[in-house]
Amino acid sequence: MRCKLCSNKSVINTHSRGYLCKDHFIEYFESKIDSTIKRYKILKPEDKILVMISGGKDSSVISYYLKKKGYEISCLYINLGIEDYSDKSEFYAREHCKKYGIPLYVINLKELLGTGIGKIKTKRAVCSYCGLTKRYIFNKFAKDNNFSVVITGHNLDDEVSFIFSNLINWNLRYLARQGPSLPSEHDFVRKGKPLYELTEKEIVVYAMLNGIAYLSDECPYATNATSLFYKSIINQIEANSKGFKISFIRNFLRNKKIFFNSEDASIKKCMVCGMPSSSEICSFCKFWNLKKEIFFNSV
Ligand code: SF4
Ligand code: ZN
Ligand code: ZN
């Protein structure tokens, strides 16, 4: 197929602009990030930015682009202690930051908490406590080190599948907190997702065209992740109804206020770490059975 803008050979069929050649695709991709940052007020000129890097495609691409664009960024990588996967992903995160001159902080979960993800006897699903742990550390690290915003590599497919699964399960609390930009409140540092309107396929092609290396292996626990199941359903809907993903997400944002989070009104401070919590002890301190606060400003 030919690029619809210049009739050169196309490299991709984008979800919102159709077939594009290499140059027009890169232009489209980068202007989509810029417009997402502007539309959802993700970054301010004075921001001290922390990017969560995993060694995978999404965080590698967004850190590459923000650095290229001249933003002052640092990255944080958490080694989750998941067999070979974590060591490989740490290698990619380190190489990426070295190549593009981005300051990198590394936290090793085994050193911090005594064990890694997947090694704990619990009824809770591995991805559930892994997500809880990562979210807590990212936020607490950013707070302790005075970062004003945390950037993650969540993309359109991640967001649609997350909202879809939470709608199916009527998790109103999670739905109320979803979006491309979440304000800073109750000791939660502001969060932003500049890849919010770009698909996984587009991110893979952008990485390839720009020579951005990343770990393509899946986490061994991902095979059990329900998000993969929801993503396959969503891709089937998109194939039958082009534009479904973007209209789903935009309509969600338009109607998000109906998912008011009543728990926000009764937010407390965790007795162990002082972070916001809906109960006496926050879920991170409860899960890891912590007796005192962890400070990250000496990392
Ligand atoms: Fe953690 Fe699950 Fe993601 Fe693996 S797939 S990194 S266990 S959330
Ligand atoms: Zn073109
Ligand atoms: Zn706590």
mmCIF file of C-alpha atoms and ligand atoms in Angstrom:
data_model
loop_
_atom_site.group_PDB
_atom_site.id
_atom_site.type_symbol
_atom_site.label_atom_id
_atom_site.label_comp_id
_atom_site.label_asym_id
_atom_site.label_seq_id
_atom_site.Cartn_x
_atom_site.Cartn_y
_atom_site.Cartn_z
ATOM 1 C CA MET A 1 0.000 0.000 0.000
ATOM 2 C CA ARG A 2 1.076 3.594 -0.613
ATOM 3 C CA CYS A 3 1.249 6.485 1.895
ATOM 4 C CA LYS A 4 -1.952 8.444 1.651
ATOM 5 C CA LEU A 5 -0.043 11.744 2.018
ATOM 6 C CA CYS A 6 2.788 11.343 -0.508
ATOM 7 C CA SER A 7 2.222 7.971 -2.236
ATOM 8 C CA ASN A 8 5.627 6.581 -1.136
ATOM 9 C CA LYS A 9 5.671 2.977 0.115
ATOM 10 C CA SER A 10 3.776 2.760 3.425
ATOM 11 C CA VAL A 11 5.274 1.188 6.572
ATOM 12 C CA ILE A 12 2.073 0.957 8.621
ATOM 13 C CA ASN A 13 -1.708 1.292 8.599
ATOM 14 C CA THR A 14 -2.207 3.689 11.548
ATOM 15 C CA HIS A 15 -5.378 3.574 13.615
ATOM 16 C CA SER A 16 -6.345 7.166 12.917
ATOM 17 C CA ARG A 17 -4.537 8.310 9.731
ATOM 18 C CA GLY A 18 -4.511 5.170 7.564
ATOM 19 C CA TYR A 19 -1.423 4.100 5.553
ATOM 20 C CA LEU A 20 1.717 6.237 6.060
ATOM 21 C CA CYS A 21 5.316 6.108 4.801
ATOM 22 C CA LYS A 22 8.269 6.198 7.226
ATOM 23 C CA ASP A 23 8.624 10.001 7.332
ATOM 24 C CA HIS A 24 4.926 10.734 7.584
ATOM 25 C CA PHE A 25 4.480 8.025 10.212
ATOM 26 C CA ILE A 26 7.252 9.456 12.436
ATOM 27 C CA GLU A 27 5.746 12.926 12.005
ATOM 28 C CA TYR A 28 2.272 11.594 12.902
ATOM 29 C CA PHE A 29 3.575 9.615 15.921
ATOM 30 C CA GLU A 30 5.546 12.504 17.420
ATOM 31 C CA SER A 31 2.812 15.070 16.841
ATOM 32 C CA LYS A 32 0.347 12.679 18.525
ATOM 33 C CA ILE A 33 2.561 12.619 21.648
ATOM 34 C CA ASP A 34 2.870 16.431 21.578
ATOM 35 C CA SER A 35 -0.880 16.905 21.186
ATOM 36 C CA THR A 36 -1.619 14.371 23.963
ATOM 37 C CA ILE A 37 0.755 16.229 26.317
ATOM 38 C CA LYS A 38 -0.959 19.521 25.446
ATOM 39 C CA ARG A 39 -4.571 18.311 25.347
ATOM 40 C CA TYR A 40 -4.365 16.558 28.733
ATOM 41 C CA LYS A 41 -1.913 19.051 30.334
ATOM 42 C CA ILE A 42 0.550 16.240 31.111
ATOM 43 C CA LEU A 43 3.749 18.304 31.410
ATOM 44 C CA LYS A 44 4.603 21.831 32.528
ATOM 45 C CA PRO A 45 7.847 23.625 31.580
ATOM 46 C CA GLU A 46 9.100 23.643 35.189
ATOM 47 C CA ASP A 47 8.456 19.929 35.780
ATOM 48 C CA LYS A 48 11.019 17.579 37.313
ATOM 49 C CA ILE A 49 10.127 14.419 35.371
ATOM 50 C CA LEU A 50 10.540 10.795 36.440
ATOM 51 C CA VAL A 51 9.933 8.178 33.724
ATOM 52 C CA MET A 52 9.184 4.616 34.764
ATOM 53 C CA ILE A 53 11.361 2.380 32.638
ATOM 54 C CA SER A 54 10.910 -1.383 32.349
ATOM 55 C CA GLY A 55 13.228 -2.271 29.454
ATOM 56 C CA GLY A 56 10.144 -2.884 27.260
ATOM 57 C CA LYS A 57 9.001 -0.992 24.163
ATOM 58 C CA ASP A 58 6.599 1.561 25.671
ATOM 59 C CA SER A 59 8.821 3.067 28.354
ATOM 60 C CA SER A 60 11.872 2.925 26.054
ATOM 61 C CA VAL A 61 9.994 4.852 23.360
ATOM 62 C CA ILE A 62 8.538 7.553 25.620
ATOM 63 C CA SER A 63 11.843 8.176 27.442
ATOM 64 C CA TYR A 64 13.637 8.361 24.057
ATOM 65 C CA TYR A 65 11.123 10.875 22.697
ATOM 66 C CA LEU A 66 10.994 13.130 25.792
ATOM 67 C CA LYS A 67 14.793 13.242 25.874
ATOM 68 C CA LYS A 68 14.918 13.981 22.125
ATOM 69 C CA LYS A 69 12.410 16.771 22.610
ATOM 70 C CA GLY A 70 14.630 18.398 25.242
ATOM 71 C CA TYR A 71 12.738 17.597 28.449
ATOM 72 C CA GLU A 72 14.888 17.103 31.567
ATOM 73 C CA ILE A 73 14.076 13.532 32.566
ATOM 74 C CA SER A 74 15.370 10.786 34.858
ATOM 75 C CA CYS A 75 14.320 7.132 34.738
ATOM 76 C CA LEU A 76 13.502 4.682 37.508
ATOM 77 C CA TYR A 77 13.815 0.928 36.977
ATOM 78 C CA ILE A 78 12.626 -1.684 39.484
ATOM 79 C CA ASN A 79 14.237 -5.126 39.322
ATOM 80 C CA LEU A 80 11.291 -7.295 40.379
ATOM 81 C CA GLY A 81 13.403 -10.423 40.981
ATOM 82 C CA ILE A 82 11.528 -12.468 38.344
ATOM 83 C CA GLU A 83 14.084 -15.072 37.238
ATOM 84 C CA ASP A 84 16.003 -14.284 34.006
ATOM 85 C CA TYR A 85 13.329 -11.866 32.852
ATOM 86 C CA SER A 86 14.238 -9.202 35.416
ATOM 87 C CA ASP A 87 17.968 -9.455 34.746
ATOM 88 C CA LYS A 88 17.400 -9.123 31.003
ATOM 89 C CA SER A 89 15.031 -6.188 31.401
ATOM 90 C CA GLU A 90 17.500 -4.431 33.734
ATOM 91 C CA PHE A 91 20.195 -4.877 31.092
ATOM 92 C CA TYR A 92 17.963 -3.219 28.447
ATOM 93 C CA ALA A 93 16.971 -0.367 30.761
ATOM 94 C CA ARG A 94 20.624 0.324 31.641
ATOM 95 C CA GLU A 95 21.799 0.175 28.011
ATOM 96 C CA HIS A 96 18.969 2.450 26.876
ATOM 97 C CA CYS A 97 19.683 5.125 29.481
ATOM 98 C CA LYS A 98 23.424 4.948 28.806
ATOM 99 C CA LYS A 99 22.897 5.292 25.033
ATOM 100 C CA TYR A 100 20.633 8.339 25.303
ATOM 101 C CA GLY A 101 22.346 9.975 28.294
ATOM 102 C CA ILE A 102 19.392 9.666 30.701
ATOM 103 C CA PRO A 103 20.111 9.491 34.482
ATOM 104 C CA LEU A 104 18.863 6.140 35.806
ATOM 105 C CA TYR A 105 17.904 5.009 39.327
ATOM 106 C CA VAL A 106 17.640 1.273 39.995
ATOM 107 C CA ILE A 107 15.769 -0.397 42.851
ATOM 108 C CA ASN A 108 16.201 -4.107 43.513
ATOM 109 C CA LEU A 109 13.127 -5.617 45.143
ATOM 110 C CA LYS A 110 15.004 -8.538 46.724
ATOM 111 C CA GLU A 111 17.394 -6.111 48.410
ATOM 112 C CA LEU A 112 14.570 -3.805 49.430
ATOM 113 C CA LEU A 113 11.980 -6.316 50.655
ATOM 114 C CA GLY A 114 13.884 -9.590 50.986
ATOM 115 C CA THR A 115 12.198 -11.413 48.114
ATOM 116 C CA GLY A 116 11.043 -10.993 44.526
ATOM 117 C CA ILE A 117 7.717 -11.135 42.709
ATOM 118 C CA GLY A 118 6.323 -14.660 42.361
ATOM 119 C CA LYS A 119 8.135 -15.996 45.453
ATOM 120 C CA ILE A 120 5.440 -15.245 48.027
ATOM 121 C CA LYS A 121 2.769 -17.659 49.251
ATOM 122 C CA THR A 122 -0.461 -15.717 48.930
ATOM 123 C CA LYS A 123 -3.942 -16.117 47.507
ATOM 124 C CA ARG A 124 -3.511 -12.809 45.715
ATOM 125 C CA ALA A 125 -2.704 -13.068 41.974
ATOM 126 C CA VAL A 126 0.956 -12.372 41.163
ATOM 127 C CA CYS A 127 0.150 -9.474 38.793
ATOM 128 C CA SER A 128 -2.124 -7.932 41.387
ATOM 129 C CA TYR A 129 0.551 -7.612 44.104
ATOM 130 C CA CYS A 130 3.241 -6.845 41.518
ATOM 131 C CA GLY A 131 1.153 -3.897 40.255
ATOM 132 C CA LEU A 132 0.468 -2.702 43.788
ATOM 133 C CA THR A 133 4.208 -2.855 44.615
ATOM 134 C CA LYS A 134 5.336 -1.031 41.474
ATOM 135 C CA ARG A 135 2.722 1.725 41.852
ATOM 136 C CA TYR A 136 3.662 2.322 45.477
ATOM 137 C CA ILE A 137 7.432 2.429 44.842
ATOM 138 C CA PHE A 138 7.118 4.727 41.802
ATOM 139 C CA ASN A 139 5.008 7.181 43.735
ATOM 140 C CA LYS A 140 6.996 7.072 46.977
ATOM 141 C CA PHE A 141 10.296 7.339 45.129
ATOM 142 C CA ALA A 142 9.026 10.379 43.190
ATOM 143 C CA LYS A 143 7.704 12.007 46.370
ATOM 144 C CA ASP A 144 10.899 11.377 48.388
ATOM 145 C CA ASN A 145 13.041 12.789 45.561
ATOM 146 C CA ASN A 146 10.862 15.814 44.756
ATOM 147 C CA PHE A 147 9.820 14.798 41.258
ATOM 148 C CA SER A 148 6.734 16.754 40.220
ATOM 149 C CA VAL A 149 5.392 14.221 37.698
ATOM 150 C CA VAL A 150 5.672 10.496 37.004
ATOM 151 C CA ILE A 151 5.483 9.432 33.348
ATOM 152 C CA THR A 152 4.513 5.917 32.338
ATOM 153 C CA GLY A 153 4.457 4.192 28.944
ATOM 154 C CA HIS A 154 0.802 3.074 29.030
ATOM 155 C CA ASN A 155 -0.603 2.967 25.515
ATOM 156 C CA LEU A 156 -4.060 2.960 23.947
ATOM 157 C CA ASP A 157 -4.362 -0.849 24.048
ATOM 158 C CA ASP A 158 -3.396 -0.946 27.753
ATOM 159 C CA GLU A 159 -5.908 1.726 28.618
ATOM 160 C CA VAL A 160 -8.833 0.307 26.634
ATOM 161 C CA SER A 161 -8.284 -3.172 28.084
ATOM 162 C CA PHE A 162 -7.953 -1.797 31.631
ATOM 163 C CA ILE A 163 -11.177 0.203 31.413
ATOM 164 C CA PHE A 164 -12.953 -2.666 29.666
ATOM 165 C CA SER A 165 -12.009 -5.178 32.390
ATOM 166 C CA ASN A 166 -12.934 -2.773 35.183
ATOM 167 C CA LEU A 167 -16.298 -2.094 33.577
ATOM 168 C CA ILE A 168 -16.973 -5.800 33.290
ATOM 169 C CA ASN A 169 -16.102 -6.226 36.981
ATOM 170 C CA TRP A 170 -17.760 -2.946 38.078
ATOM 171 C CA ASN A 171 -14.602 -1.704 39.784
ATOM 172 C CA LEU A 172 -15.879 1.853 40.087
ATOM 173 C CA ARG A 173 -12.999 2.866 42.351
ATOM 174 C CA TYR A 174 -10.399 2.083 39.673
ATOM 175 C CA LEU A 175 -12.476 3.682 36.912
ATOM 176 C CA ALA A 176 -12.669 6.947 38.837
ATOM 177 C CA ARG A 177 -8.870 7.097 38.924
ATOM 178 C CA GLN A 178 -8.174 6.363 35.253
ATOM 179 C CA GLY A 179 -7.020 8.854 32.658
ATOM 180 C CA PRO A 180 -4.084 10.244 30.665
ATOM 181 C CA SER A 181 -3.246 12.712 33.425
ATOM 182 C CA LEU A 182 -3.973 12.242 37.107
ATOM 183 C CA PRO A 183 -3.594 15.241 39.401
ATOM 184 C CA SER A 184 -1.338 15.382 42.413
ATOM 185 C CA GLU A 185 -3.404 14.875 45.576
ATOM 186 C CA HIS A 186 -3.048 13.312 49.052
ATOM 187 C CA ASP A 187 0.727 12.729 48.570
ATOM 188 C CA PHE A 188 0.135 11.100 45.182
ATOM 189 C CA VAL A 189 2.533 12.651 42.681
ATOM 190 C CA ARG A 190 0.938 13.764 39.382
ATOM 191 C CA LYS A 191 0.911 11.016 36.708
ATOM 192 C CA GLY A 192 0.948 11.279 32.935
ATOM 193 C CA LYS A 193 0.646 8.907 29.985
ATOM 194 C CA PRO A 194 1.838 10.603 26.775
ATOM 195 C CA LEU A 195 1.335 7.392 24.688
ATOM 196 C CA TYR A 196 -2.355 7.336 25.663
ATOM 197 C CA GLU A 197 -3.616 7.659 22.072
ATOM 198 C CA LEU A 198 -1.052 5.426 20.309
ATOM 199 C CA THR A 199 -1.402 1.697 19.777
ATOM 200 C CA GLU A 200 1.075 -1.084 20.593
ATOM 201 C CA LYS A 201 1.598 -1.711 16.895
ATOM 202 C CA GLU A 202 2.452 1.941 16.268
ATOM 203 C CA ILE A 203 4.916 1.962 19.191
ATOM 204 C CA VAL A 204 6.679 -1.173 17.895
ATOM 205 C CA VAL A 205 7.049 0.359 14.409
ATOM 206 C CA TYR A 206 8.298 3.695 15.814
ATOM 207 C CA ALA A 207 10.920 1.847 17.926
ATOM 208 C CA MET A 208 12.050 -0.154 14.909
ATOM 209 C CA LEU A 209 12.320 2.886 12.600
ATOM 210 C CA ASN A 210 14.375 4.778 15.209
ATOM 211 C CA GLY A 211 16.655 1.882 16.188
ATOM 212 C CA ILE A 212 15.381 1.833 19.788
ATOM 213 C CA ALA A 213 16.354 -1.526 21.320
ATOM 214 C CA TYR A 214 14.026 -3.077 23.913
ATOM 215 C CA LEU A 215 13.270 -6.416 25.547
ATOM 216 C CA SER A 216 10.530 -8.148 23.580
ATOM 217 C CA ASP A 217 10.271 -11.173 25.920
ATOM 218 C CA GLU A 218 7.051 -11.336 27.915
ATOM 219 C CA CYS A 219 7.161 -11.598 31.688
ATOM 220 C CA PRO A 220 6.584 -15.314 32.571
ATOM 221 C CA TYR A 221 3.512 -14.293 34.596
ATOM 222 C CA ALA A 222 1.991 -12.381 31.675
ATOM 223 C CA THR A 223 0.598 -15.605 30.184
ATOM 224 C CA ASN A 224 -1.859 -15.678 33.082
ATOM 225 C CA ALA A 225 -2.689 -11.996 32.804
ATOM 226 C CA THR A 226 -6.340 -11.398 31.966
ATOM 227 C CA SER A 227 -5.324 -8.171 30.214
ATOM 228 C CA LEU A 228 -4.012 -10.266 27.290
ATOM 229 C CA PHE A 229 -7.414 -11.907 26.954
ATOM 230 C CA TYR A 230 -9.185 -8.533 26.978
ATOM 231 C CA LYS A 231 -6.696 -7.119 24.451
ATOM 232 C CA SER A 232 -7.476 -9.922 22.021
ATOM 233 C CA ILE A 233 -11.231 -9.218 22.334
ATOM 234 C CA ILE A 234 -10.639 -5.496 21.839
ATOM 235 C CA ASN A 235 -8.512 -6.137 18.743
ATOM 236 C CA GLN A 236 -11.331 -8.226 17.283
ATOM 237 C CA ILE A 237 -13.799 -5.383 17.859
ATOM 238 C CA GLU A 238 -11.354 -2.872 16.300
ATOM 239 C CA ALA A 239 -10.907 -5.124 13.258
ATOM 240 C CA ASN A 240 -14.666 -5.085 12.717
ATOM 241 C CA SER A 241 -15.220 -1.485 13.656
ATOM 242 C CA LYS A 242 -12.225 0.755 12.879
ATOM 243 C CA GLY A 243 -11.799 3.614 15.334
ATOM 244 C CA PHE A 244 -13.415 1.678 18.195
ATOM 245 C CA LYS A 245 -10.432 2.002 20.572
ATOM 246 C CA ILE A 246 -10.044 5.747 20.315
ATOM 247 C CA SER A 247 -13.764 6.470 20.508
ATOM 248 C CA PHE A 248 -14.077 4.102 23.506
ATOM 249 C CA ILE A 249 -11.362 5.967 25.398
ATOM 250 C CA ARG A 250 -12.623 9.441 24.459
ATOM 251 C CA ASN A 251 -16.186 8.565 25.469
ATOM 252 C CA PHE A 252 -14.909 7.137 28.738
ATOM 253 C CA LEU A 253 -13.111 10.404 29.516
ATOM 254 C CA ARG A 254 -16.226 12.411 28.641
ATOM 255 C CA ASN A 255 -18.326 10.341 31.058
ATOM 256 C CA LYS A 256 -15.736 9.573 33.725
ATOM 257 C CA LYS A 257 -17.326 11.827 36.328
ATOM 258 C CA ILE A 258 -20.110 9.273 36.840
ATOM 259 C CA PHE A 259 -17.504 7.007 38.473
ATOM 260 C CA PHE A 260 -17.081 9.281 41.470
ATOM 261 C CA ASN A 261 -14.852 7.634 44.041
ATOM 262 C CA SER A 262 -16.656 7.827 47.359
ATOM 263 C CA GLU A 263 -13.583 6.409 49.139
ATOM 264 C CA ASP A 264 -11.635 9.585 48.356
ATOM 265 C CA ALA A 265 -13.778 11.434 50.866
ATOM 266 C CA SER A 266 -12.557 9.197 53.699
ATOM 267 C CA ILE A 267 -8.888 8.999 52.821
ATOM 268 C CA LYS A 268 -6.566 8.394 55.793
ATOM 269 C CA LYS A 269 -2.805 8.269 56.322
ATOM 270 C CA CYS A 270 -1.156 4.838 56.632
ATOM 271 C CA MET A 271 0.001 4.289 60.237
ATOM 272 C CA VAL A 272 3.284 2.763 58.997
ATOM 273 C CA CYS A 273 4.398 4.937 56.091
ATOM 274 C CA GLY A 274 2.104 7.968 56.245
ATOM 275 C CA MET A 275 1.005 7.575 52.628
ATOM 276 C CA PRO A 276 -2.679 7.932 51.644
ATOM 277 C CA SER A 277 -4.760 4.883 52.425
ATOM 278 C CA SER A 278 -8.412 3.878 52.637
ATOM 279 C CA SER A 279 -7.681 1.868 55.813
ATOM 280 C CA GLU A 280 -5.395 2.202 58.871
ATOM 281 C CA ILE A 281 -2.485 0.516 57.066
ATOM 282 C CA CYS A 282 -2.008 0.929 53.311
ATOM 283 C CA SER A 283 -2.153 -2.123 51.055
ATOM 284 C CA PHE A 284 1.607 -1.992 50.326
ATOM 285 C CA CYS A 285 2.659 -2.004 54.006
ATOM 286 C CA LYS A 286 -0.017 -4.614 54.762
ATOM 287 C CA PHE A 287 1.008 -6.936 51.952
ATOM 288 C CA TRP A 288 4.753 -6.706 52.690
ATOM 289 C CA ASN A 289 4.141 -6.738 56.442
ATOM 290 C CA LEU A 290 6.194 -3.603 56.999
ATOM 291 C CA LYS A 291 6.760 -2.137 60.429
ATOM 292 C CA LYS A 292 8.422 1.112 59.395
ATOM 293 C CA GLU A 293 8.465 3.512 56.484
ATOM 294 C CA ILE A 294 10.882 2.983 53.593
ATOM 295 C CA PHE A 295 12.630 6.161 52.416
ATOM 296 C CA PHE A 296 13.932 6.295 48.875
ATOM 297 C CA ASN A 297 15.880 9.541 48.926
ATOM 298 C CA SER A 298 19.122 7.754 49.740
ATOM 299 C CA VAL A 299 18.884 5.351 46.754
HETATM 300 FE FE1 SF4 B 1 4.325 -7.880 37.150
HETATM 301 FE FE2 SF4 B 1 2.377 -9.359 36.022
HETATM 302 FE FE3 SF4 B 1 3.567 -7.418 34.629
HETATM 303 FE FE4 SF4 B 1 4.917 -9.647 35.221
HETATM 304 S S1 SF4 B 1 3.082 -9.492 33.893
HETATM 305 S S2 SF4 B 1 5.680 -7.537 35.402
HETATM 306 S S3 SF4 B 1 4.101 -10.116 37.252
HETATM 307 S S4 SF4 B 1 2.299 -7.154 36.475
HETATM 308 ZN ZN ZN B 2 4.317 9.806 3.013
HETATM 309 ZN ZN ZN B 3 1.908 2.256 54.220
#
